[in-house]
PDB file of C-alpha atoms and ligand atoms in Angstrom:
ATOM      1  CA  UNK A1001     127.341-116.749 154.736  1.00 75.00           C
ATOM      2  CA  UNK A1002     130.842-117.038 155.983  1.00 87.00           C
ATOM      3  CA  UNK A1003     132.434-114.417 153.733  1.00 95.00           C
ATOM      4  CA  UNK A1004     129.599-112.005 154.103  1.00 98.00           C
ATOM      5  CA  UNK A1005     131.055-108.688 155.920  1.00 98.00           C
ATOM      6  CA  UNK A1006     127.797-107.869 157.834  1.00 98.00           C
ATOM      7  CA  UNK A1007     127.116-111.883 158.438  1.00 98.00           C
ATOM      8  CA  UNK A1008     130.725-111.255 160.141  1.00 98.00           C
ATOM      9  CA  UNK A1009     129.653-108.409 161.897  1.00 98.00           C
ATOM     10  CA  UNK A1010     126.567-109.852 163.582  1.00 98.00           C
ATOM     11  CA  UNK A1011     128.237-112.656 164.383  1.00 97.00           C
ATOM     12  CA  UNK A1012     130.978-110.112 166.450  1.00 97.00           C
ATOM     13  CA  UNK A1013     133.889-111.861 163.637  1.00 97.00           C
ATOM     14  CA  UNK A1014     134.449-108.074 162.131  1.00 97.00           C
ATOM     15  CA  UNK A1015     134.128-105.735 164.877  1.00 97.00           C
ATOM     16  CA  UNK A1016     131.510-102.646 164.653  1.00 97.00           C
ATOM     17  CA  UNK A1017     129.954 -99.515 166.901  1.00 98.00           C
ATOM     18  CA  UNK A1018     126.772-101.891 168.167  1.00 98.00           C
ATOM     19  CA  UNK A1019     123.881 -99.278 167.954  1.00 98.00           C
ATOM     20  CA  UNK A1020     121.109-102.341 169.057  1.00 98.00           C
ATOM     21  CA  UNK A1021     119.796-105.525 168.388  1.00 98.00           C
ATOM     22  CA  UNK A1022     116.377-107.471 168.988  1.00 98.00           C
ATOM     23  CA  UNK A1023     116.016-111.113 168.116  1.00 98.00           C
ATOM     24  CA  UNK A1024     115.935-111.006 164.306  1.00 98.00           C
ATOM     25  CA  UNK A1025     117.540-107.348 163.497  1.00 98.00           C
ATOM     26  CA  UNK A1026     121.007-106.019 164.155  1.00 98.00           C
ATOM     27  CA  UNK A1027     122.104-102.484 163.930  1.00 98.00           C
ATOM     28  CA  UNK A1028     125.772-100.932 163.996  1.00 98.00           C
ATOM     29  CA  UNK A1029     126.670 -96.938 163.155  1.00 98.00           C
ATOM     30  CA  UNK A1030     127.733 -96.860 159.147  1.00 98.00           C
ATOM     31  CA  UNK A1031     131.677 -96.821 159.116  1.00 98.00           C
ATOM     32  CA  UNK A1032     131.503 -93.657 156.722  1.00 98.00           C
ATOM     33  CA  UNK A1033     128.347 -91.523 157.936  1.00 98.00           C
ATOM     34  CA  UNK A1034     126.811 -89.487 155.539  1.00 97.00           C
ATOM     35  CA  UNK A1035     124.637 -87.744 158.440  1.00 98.00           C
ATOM     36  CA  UNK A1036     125.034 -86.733 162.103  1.00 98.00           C
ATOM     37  CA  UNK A1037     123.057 -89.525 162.686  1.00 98.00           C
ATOM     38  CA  UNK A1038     123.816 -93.144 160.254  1.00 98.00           C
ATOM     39  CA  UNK A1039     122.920 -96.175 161.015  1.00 99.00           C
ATOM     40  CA  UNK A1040     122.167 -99.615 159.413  1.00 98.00           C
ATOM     41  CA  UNK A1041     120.069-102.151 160.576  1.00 99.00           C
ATOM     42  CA  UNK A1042     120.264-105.592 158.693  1.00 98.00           C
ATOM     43  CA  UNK A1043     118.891-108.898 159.330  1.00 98.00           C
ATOM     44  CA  UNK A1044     120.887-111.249 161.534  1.00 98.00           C
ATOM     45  CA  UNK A1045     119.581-114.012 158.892  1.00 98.00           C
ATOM     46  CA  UNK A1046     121.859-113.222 155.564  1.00 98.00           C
ATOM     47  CA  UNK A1047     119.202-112.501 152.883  1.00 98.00           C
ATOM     48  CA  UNK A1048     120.534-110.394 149.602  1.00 97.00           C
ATOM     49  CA  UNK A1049     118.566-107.273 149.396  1.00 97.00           C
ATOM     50  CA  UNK A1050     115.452-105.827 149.187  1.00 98.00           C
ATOM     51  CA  UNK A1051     114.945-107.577 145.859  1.00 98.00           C
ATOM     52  CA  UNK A1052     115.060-110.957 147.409  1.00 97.00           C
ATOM     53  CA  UNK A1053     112.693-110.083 150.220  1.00 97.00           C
ATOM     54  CA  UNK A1054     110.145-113.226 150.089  1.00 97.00           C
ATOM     55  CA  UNK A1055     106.631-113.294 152.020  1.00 97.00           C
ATOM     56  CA  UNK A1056     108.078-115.431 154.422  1.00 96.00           C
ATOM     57  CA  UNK A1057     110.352-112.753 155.350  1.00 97.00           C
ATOM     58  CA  UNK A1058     107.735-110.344 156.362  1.00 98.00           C
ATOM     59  CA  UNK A1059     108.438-111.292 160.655  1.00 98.00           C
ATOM     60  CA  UNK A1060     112.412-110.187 160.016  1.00 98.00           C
ATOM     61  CA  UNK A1061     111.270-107.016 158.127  1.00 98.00           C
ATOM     62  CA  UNK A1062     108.891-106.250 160.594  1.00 98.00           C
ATOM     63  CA  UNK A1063     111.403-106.748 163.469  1.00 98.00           C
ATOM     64  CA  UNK A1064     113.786-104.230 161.438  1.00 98.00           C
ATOM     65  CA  UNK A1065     111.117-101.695 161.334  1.00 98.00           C
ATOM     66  CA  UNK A1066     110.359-101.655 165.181  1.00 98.00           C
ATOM     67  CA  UNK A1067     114.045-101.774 165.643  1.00 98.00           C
ATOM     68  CA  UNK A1068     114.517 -98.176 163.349  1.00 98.00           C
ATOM     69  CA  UNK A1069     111.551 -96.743 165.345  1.00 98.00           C
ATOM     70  CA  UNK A1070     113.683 -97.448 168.695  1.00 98.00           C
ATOM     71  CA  UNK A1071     116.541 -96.259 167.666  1.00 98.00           C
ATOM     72  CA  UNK A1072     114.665 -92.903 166.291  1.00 98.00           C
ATOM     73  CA  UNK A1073     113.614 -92.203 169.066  1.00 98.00           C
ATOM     74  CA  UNK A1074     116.596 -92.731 171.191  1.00 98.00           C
ATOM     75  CA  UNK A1075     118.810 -90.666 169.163  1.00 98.00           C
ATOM     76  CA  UNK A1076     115.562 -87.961 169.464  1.00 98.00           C
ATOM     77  CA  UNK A1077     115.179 -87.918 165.576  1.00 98.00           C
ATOM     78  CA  UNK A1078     111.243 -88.757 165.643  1.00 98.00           C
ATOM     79  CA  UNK A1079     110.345 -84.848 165.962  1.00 98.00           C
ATOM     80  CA  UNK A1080     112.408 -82.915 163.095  1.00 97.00           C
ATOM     81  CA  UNK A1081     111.977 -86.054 160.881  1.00 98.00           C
ATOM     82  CA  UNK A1082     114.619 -88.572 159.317  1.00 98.00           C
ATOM     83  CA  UNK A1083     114.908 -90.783 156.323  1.00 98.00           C
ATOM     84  CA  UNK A1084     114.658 -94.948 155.776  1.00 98.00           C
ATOM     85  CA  UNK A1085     116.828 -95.656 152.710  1.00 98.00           C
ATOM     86  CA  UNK A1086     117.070 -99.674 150.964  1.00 98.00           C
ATOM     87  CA  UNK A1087     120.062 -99.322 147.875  1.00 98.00           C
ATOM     88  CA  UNK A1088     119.196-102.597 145.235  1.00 98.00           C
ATOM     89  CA  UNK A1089     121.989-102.930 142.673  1.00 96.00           C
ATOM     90  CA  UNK A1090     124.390-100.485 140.922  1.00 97.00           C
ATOM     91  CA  UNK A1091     122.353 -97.865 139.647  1.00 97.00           C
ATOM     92  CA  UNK A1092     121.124 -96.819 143.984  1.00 97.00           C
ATOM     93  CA  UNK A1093     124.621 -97.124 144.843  1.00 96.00           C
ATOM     94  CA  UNK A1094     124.324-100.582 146.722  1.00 97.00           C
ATOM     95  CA  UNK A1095     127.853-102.227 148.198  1.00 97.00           C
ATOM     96  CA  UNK A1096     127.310-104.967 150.388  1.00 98.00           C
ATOM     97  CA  UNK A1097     125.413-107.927 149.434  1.00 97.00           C
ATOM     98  CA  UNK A1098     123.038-108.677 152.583  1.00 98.00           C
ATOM     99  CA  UNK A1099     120.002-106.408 153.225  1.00 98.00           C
ATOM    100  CA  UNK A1100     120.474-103.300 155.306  1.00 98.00           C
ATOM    101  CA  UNK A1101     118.384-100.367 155.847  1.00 98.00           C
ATOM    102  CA  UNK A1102     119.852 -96.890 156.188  1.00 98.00           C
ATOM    103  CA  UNK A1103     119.032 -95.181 159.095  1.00 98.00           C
ATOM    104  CA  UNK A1104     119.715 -91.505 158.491  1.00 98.00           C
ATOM    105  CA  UNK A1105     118.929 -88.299 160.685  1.00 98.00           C
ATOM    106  CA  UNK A1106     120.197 -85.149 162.219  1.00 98.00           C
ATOM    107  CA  UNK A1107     120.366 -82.839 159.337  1.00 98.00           C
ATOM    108  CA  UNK A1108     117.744 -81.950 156.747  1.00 97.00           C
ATOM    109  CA  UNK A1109     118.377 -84.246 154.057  1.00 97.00           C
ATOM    110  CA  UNK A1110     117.977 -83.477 150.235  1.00 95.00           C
ATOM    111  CA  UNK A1111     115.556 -84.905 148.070  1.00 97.00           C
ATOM    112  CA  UNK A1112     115.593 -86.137 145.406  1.00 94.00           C
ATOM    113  CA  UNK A1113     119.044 -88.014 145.807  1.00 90.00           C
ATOM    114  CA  UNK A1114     121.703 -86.612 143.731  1.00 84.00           C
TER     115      UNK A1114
HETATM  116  P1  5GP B1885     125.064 -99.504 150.429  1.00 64.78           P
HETATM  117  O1  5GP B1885     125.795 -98.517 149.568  1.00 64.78           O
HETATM  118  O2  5GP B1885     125.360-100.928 150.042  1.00 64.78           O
HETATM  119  O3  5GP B1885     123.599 -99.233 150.543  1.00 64.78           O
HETATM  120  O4  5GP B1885     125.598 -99.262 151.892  1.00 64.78           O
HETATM  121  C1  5GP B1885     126.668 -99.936 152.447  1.00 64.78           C
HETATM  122  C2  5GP B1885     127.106 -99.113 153.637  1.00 64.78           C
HETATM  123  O5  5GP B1885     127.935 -99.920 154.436  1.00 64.78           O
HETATM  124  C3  5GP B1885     127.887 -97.872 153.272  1.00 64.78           C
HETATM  125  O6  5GP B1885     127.223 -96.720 153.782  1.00 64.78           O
HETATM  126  C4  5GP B1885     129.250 -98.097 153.934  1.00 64.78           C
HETATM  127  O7  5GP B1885     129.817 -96.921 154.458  1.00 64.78           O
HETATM  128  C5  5GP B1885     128.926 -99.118 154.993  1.00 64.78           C
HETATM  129  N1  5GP B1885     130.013-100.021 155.328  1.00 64.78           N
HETATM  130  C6  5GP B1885     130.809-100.698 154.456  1.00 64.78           C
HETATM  131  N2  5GP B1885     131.698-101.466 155.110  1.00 64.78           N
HETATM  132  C7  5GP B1885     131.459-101.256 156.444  1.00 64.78           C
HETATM  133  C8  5GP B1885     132.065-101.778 157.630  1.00 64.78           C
HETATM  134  O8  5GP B1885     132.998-102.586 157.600  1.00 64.78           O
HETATM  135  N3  5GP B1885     131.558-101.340 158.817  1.00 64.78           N
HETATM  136  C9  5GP B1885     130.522-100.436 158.880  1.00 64.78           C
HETATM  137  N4  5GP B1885     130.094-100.082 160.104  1.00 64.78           N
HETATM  138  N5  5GP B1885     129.927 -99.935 157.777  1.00 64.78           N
HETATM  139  C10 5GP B1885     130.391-100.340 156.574  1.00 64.78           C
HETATM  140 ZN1   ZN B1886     125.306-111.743 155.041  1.00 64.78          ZN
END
């Protein structure tokens, strides 16, 4: 989608802090953190949010998943824990149209959500 602000930033149009990529999944540090560690990793296919996930989605979710797991472990979250987080509509909080995952990590985090 051409006005989509994280179709623009996987296709390097808006520029972001690249934290990696694999074939299907993109992820870029959150522009206003929330923890020491914040990251989201989207789909490099625009699809709405977790809402509109389909069956024939399950490869690209998949792909995000082993993408979070990397990037866990490279920013040495995977022993003192950290949190996955999807927002769907107004009432979570959720911004941008086009799926991303929260990657969050590096402080205990509070549950439940405020
Ligand atoms: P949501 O509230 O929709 O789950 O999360 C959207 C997230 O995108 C927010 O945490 C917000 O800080 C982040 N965000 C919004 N615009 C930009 C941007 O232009 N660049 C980056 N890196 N993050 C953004
Ligand atoms: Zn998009």
């Amino acid at each position: 989608m051409t006005d989509c602000l994280f179709c623009n930033i996987v296709l390097g149009k808006i520029d972001s802090n690249s934290a990696g990529q694999n074939d299907l999944a993109f992820a870029f540090f959150d522009i206003a953190p929330v923890a020491p560690i914040h990251i989201l990793i989207v789909p490099k296919r625009h699809i709405e949010n977790a809402n509109e996930l389909q069956s024939t989605d399950a490869e690209v979710l998949a792909k995000m998943m082993s993408l979070s797991q990397e990037l866990a472990e490279k920013h040495s979250l995977t022993d003192k824990g950290y949190r996955l987080v999807f927002n769907v509509g107004d009432d979570a909080g959720n911004t941008v149209p086009h799926l991303h995952m929260h990657l969050l990590g590096g402080r205990r985090l509070g549950w439940p959500p405020g």
